[in-house]
Each structure stands twice: as structure tokens, then as C-alpha cells.
Short mmCIF file of C-alpha atoms in Angstrom, two decimals:
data_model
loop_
_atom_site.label_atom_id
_atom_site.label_comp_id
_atom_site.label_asym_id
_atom_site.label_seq_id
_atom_site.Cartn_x
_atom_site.Cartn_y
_atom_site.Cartn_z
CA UNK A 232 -11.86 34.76 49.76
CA UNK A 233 -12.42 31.04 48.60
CA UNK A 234 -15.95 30.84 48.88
CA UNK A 235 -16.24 33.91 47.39
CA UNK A 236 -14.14 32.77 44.26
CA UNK A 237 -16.10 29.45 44.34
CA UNK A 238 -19.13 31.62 44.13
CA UNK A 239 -17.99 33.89 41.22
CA UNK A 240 -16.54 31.01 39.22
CA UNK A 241 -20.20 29.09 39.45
CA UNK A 242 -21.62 32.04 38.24
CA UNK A 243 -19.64 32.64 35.34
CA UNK A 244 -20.15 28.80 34.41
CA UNK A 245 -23.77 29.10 34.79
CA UNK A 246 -23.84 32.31 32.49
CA UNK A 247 -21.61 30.41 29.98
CA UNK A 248 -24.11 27.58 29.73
CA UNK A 249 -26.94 29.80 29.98
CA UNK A 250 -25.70 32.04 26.85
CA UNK A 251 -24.72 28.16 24.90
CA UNK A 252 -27.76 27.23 25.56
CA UNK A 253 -29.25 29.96 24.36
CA UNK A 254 -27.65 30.47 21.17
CA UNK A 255 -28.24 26.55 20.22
CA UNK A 256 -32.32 27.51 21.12
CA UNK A 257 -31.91 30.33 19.30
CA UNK A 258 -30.48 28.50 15.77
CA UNK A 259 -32.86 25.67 16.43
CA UNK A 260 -35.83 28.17 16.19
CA UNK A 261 -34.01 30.15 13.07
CA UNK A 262 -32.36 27.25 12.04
CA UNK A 263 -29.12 26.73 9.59
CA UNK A 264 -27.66 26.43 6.61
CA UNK A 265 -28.09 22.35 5.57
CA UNK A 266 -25.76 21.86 2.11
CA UNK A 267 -27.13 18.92 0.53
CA UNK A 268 -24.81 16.90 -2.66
CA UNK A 269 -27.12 15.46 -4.77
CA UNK A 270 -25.12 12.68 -5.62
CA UNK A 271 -27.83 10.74 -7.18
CA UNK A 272 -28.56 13.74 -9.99
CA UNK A 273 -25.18 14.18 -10.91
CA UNK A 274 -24.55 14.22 -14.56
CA UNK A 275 -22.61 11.43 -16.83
CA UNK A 276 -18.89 12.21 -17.38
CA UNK A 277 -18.23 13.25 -20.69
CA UNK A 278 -15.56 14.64 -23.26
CA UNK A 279 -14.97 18.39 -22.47
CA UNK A 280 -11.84 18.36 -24.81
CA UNK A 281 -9.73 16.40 -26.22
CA UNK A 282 -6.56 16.86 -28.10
CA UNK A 283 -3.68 14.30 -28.78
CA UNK A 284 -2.09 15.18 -25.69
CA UNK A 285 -4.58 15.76 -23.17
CA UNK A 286 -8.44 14.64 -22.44
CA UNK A 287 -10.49 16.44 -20.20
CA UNK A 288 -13.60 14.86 -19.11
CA UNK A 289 -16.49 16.74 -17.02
CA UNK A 290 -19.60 16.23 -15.16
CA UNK A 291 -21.98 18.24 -12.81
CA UNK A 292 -23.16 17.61 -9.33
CA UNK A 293 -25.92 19.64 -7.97
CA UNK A 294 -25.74 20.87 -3.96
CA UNK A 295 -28.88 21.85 -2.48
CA UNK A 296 -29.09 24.16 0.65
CA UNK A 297 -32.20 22.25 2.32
CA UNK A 298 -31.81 24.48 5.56
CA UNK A 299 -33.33 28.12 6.68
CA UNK A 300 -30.42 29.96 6.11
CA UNK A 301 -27.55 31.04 3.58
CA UNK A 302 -24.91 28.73 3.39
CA UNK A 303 -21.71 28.85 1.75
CA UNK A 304 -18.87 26.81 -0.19
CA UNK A 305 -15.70 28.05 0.58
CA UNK A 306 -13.90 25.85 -1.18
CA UNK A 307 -13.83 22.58 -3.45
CA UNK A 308 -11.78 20.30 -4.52
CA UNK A 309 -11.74 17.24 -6.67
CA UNK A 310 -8.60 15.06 -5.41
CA UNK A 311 -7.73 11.93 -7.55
CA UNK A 312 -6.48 8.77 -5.58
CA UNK A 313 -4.44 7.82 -8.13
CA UNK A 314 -0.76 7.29 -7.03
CA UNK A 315 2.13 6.27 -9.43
CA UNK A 316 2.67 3.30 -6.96
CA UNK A 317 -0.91 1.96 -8.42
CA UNK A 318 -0.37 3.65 -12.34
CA UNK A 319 2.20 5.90 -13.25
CA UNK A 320 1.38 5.79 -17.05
CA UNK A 321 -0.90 8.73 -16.87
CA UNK A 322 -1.07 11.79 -15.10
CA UNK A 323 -4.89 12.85 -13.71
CA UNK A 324 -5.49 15.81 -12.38
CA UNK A 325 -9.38 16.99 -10.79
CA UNK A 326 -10.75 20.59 -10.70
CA UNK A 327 -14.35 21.85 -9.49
CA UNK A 328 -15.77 25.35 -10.87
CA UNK A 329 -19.11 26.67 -10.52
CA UNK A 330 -20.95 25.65 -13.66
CA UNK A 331 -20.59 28.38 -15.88
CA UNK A 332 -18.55 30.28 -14.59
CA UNK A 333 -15.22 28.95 -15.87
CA UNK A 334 -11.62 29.85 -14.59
CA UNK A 335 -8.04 29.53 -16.16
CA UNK A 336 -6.73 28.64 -12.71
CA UNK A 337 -7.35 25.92 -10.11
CA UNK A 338 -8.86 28.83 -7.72
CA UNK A 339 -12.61 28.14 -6.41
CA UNK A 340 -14.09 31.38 -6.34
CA UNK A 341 -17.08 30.50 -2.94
CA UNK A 342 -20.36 29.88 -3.95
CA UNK A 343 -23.13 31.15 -2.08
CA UNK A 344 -26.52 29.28 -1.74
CA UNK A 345 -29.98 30.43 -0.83
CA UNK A 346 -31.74 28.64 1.54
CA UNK A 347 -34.50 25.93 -0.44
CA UNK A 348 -31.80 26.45 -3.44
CA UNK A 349 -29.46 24.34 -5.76
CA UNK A 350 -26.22 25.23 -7.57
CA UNK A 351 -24.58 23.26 -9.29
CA UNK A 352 -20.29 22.64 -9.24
CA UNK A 353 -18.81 21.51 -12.22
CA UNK A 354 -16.22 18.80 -12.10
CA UNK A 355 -13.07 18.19 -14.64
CA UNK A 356 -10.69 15.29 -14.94
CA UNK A 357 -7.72 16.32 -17.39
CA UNK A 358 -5.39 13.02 -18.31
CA UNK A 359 -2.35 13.16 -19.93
CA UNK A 360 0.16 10.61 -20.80
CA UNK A 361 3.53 10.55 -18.81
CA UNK A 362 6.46 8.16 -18.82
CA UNK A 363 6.53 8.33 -22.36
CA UNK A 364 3.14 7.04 -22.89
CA UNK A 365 0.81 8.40 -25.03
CA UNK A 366 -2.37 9.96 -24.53
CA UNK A 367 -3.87 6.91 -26.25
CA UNK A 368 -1.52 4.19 -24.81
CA UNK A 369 -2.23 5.70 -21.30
CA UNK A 370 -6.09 4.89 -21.76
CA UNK A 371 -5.73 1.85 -22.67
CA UNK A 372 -4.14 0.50 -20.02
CA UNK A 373 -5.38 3.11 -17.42
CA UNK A 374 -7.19 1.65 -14.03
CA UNK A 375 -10.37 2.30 -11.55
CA UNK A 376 -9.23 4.89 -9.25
CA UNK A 377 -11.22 6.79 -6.30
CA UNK A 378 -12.22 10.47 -6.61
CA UNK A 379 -12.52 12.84 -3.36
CA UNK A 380 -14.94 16.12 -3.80
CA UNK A 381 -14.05 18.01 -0.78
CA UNK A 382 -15.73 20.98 -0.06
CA UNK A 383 -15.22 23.24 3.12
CA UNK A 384 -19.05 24.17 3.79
CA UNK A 385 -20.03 27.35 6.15
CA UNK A 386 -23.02 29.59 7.37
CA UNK A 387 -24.56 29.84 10.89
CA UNK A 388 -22.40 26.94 11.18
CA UNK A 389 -18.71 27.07 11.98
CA UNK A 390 -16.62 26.41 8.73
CA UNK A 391 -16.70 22.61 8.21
CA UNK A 392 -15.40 20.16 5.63
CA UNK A 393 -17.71 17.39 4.05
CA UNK A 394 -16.73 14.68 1.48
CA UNK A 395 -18.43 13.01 -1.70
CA UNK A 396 -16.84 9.97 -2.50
CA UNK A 397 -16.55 8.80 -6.35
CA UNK A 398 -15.29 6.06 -8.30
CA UNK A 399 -14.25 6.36 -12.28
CA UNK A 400 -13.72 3.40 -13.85
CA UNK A 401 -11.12 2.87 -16.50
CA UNK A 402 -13.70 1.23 -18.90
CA UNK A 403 -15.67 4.56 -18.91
CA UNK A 404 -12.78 6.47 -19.67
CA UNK A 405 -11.90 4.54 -22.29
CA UNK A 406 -14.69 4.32 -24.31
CA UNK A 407 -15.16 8.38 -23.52
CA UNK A 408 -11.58 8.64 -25.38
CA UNK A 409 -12.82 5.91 -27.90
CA UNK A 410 -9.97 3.60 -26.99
CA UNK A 411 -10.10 0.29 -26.47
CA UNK A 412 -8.60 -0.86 -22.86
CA UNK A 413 -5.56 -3.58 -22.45
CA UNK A 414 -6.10 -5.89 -19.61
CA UNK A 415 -3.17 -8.24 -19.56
CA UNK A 416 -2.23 -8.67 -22.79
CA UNK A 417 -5.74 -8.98 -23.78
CA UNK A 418 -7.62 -5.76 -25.51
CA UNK A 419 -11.38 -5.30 -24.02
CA UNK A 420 -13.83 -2.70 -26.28
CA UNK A 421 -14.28 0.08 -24.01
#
């Protein structure tokens, strides 16, 4: 009865790598979806809209799908590393749509690419003042912060998460809001 498990159990672990084996063969000769950030097109930030208690600020980043197949985005966000323990004059918030197709909510709606194509994902900062600051006083004495565009990627692929790392600078904020920033004590032209 042992050898005769021990035989059964080899098989099935043969036929296991046999059939893995297989289906990595088989996507190497179809190949897979291969979702690309273009990092280096993105567009400038720039004034979206602007009222006196909010600014929103927007840019575009183009992901090509450089593989064989269809690929998906599930999901994106745009998470701001900005935590009241480093600024809690202002509060940021990030949001990624698909360029053009605008939504009232923070959903993603997933965003299927073509294989040899591009879309492109729209990002939005909105800043408001908090902490009693203004809109304008919040600016001006606003600091760099890190930006995380997260995006949960899928095709012939298992579901996977890759990340675009940005910096914003408080200078370019600034002189997109046309104020000028504070550094201690001392006001710099943004």
C-alpha cells in the first residue's frame, strides 16, 4: 500500500509540473499583458479649478500596454504622503480618472487596454485650507510631499499591484495658485 501511494503521489507531482510547465510555455509563446507608466510623458500639473476655498490641480500620465495581450486597470489611486505630523495647515486629497471620462465620486471605473496601446489616467490634487488657515495662507507655507499612484494591474496575469512614485513640490504649487511661499519668516516668489 506504501509504494503504491509513493507511486500515485509522484505521479500527481509530475502531472502538476507538467501542466505548470505547460501553461508558463504556453503564455511565453502567446505572451501577456505588459502595462507600461510612461512616467517620462506625463503632463505638467496645472490649475483645474480654483475657488477661494479649494484648488484643484491636475495632470495626465499615459500607460502603455507593451505586451500581446489585453490588460487591465482595476483600480487607481493617487495617495498623498502628507501627514498632519509633517503639515497640518492644509488638507490634500489625490484622485485618478480616466481622462475624459470624469466622475463625481472617488470610484475608478477599470480601464481596459489593447495590447501595443496607450490610455491615459488623469490625476487631481484638491487642497484646502484647515486649522483655520486659508486657502491662500495654506500655500504659502505648504511643503514637498510624496505622491503614490497605485494601480492594481491584471490580464493573463494574476491581479497585481504596481507603484509610480511622485514628488510635488511646494514651490510649484505655489506659483500654480499664484502665491508667494513663506519659508521661515522669509517670503520666496513662487
Amino acid at each position: 500500500m506504501g509504494s503504491e501511494f509513493s507511486w500515485w503521489l509522484h505521479l500527481l507531482i509530475a502531472v502538476v509540473f507538467i501542466v505548470y510547465v505547460g501553461v508558463k510555455l504556453l503564455f511565453a509563446y502567446l505572451g501577456t499583458e505588459v502595462i507600461v507608466p510612461k512616467t517620462e510623458e506625463m503632463t505638467p500639473f496645472s490649475v483645474v479649478e480654483r475657488t477661494p476655498e479649494r484648488l484643484v490641480i491636475g495632470a495626465t500620465i499615459p500607460f502603455a500596454n507593451e505586451g500581446k495581450q489585453c490588460g487591465t486597470i482595476m483600480d487607481a489611486i493617487l495617495r498623498v504622503q502628507l501627514p498632519y505630523e509633517q503639515y497640518d495647515g492644509a488638507l490634500v486629497r489625490g484622485k485618478v480618472e480616466l481622462n475624459g471620462v470624469p466622475r463625481e465620486d472617488d470610484y475608478f471605473e477599470a480601464a481596459l487596454i489593447e495590447k501595443k496601446q496607450r490610455i491615459n489616467l488623469a490625476l487631481k490634487l484638491s487642497i484646502e485650507g484647515r486649522n483655520g488657515h486659508t486657502l491662500d495662507d495654506a500655500i504659502a507655507h505648504m511643503v514637498d510631499f510624496r505622491m503614490d499612484l497605485i494601480c492594481l494591474e491584471t490580464g493573463r496575469t494574476p491581479a497585481h499591484y504596481s507603484k509610480v512614485l511622485m514628488k510635488m513640490t511646494a514651490a510649484e504649487i505655489a506659483a500654480l495658485a499664484g502665491v508667494a511661499l513663506v519659508r521661515e519668516g522669509k517670503v520666496q516668489n513662487g
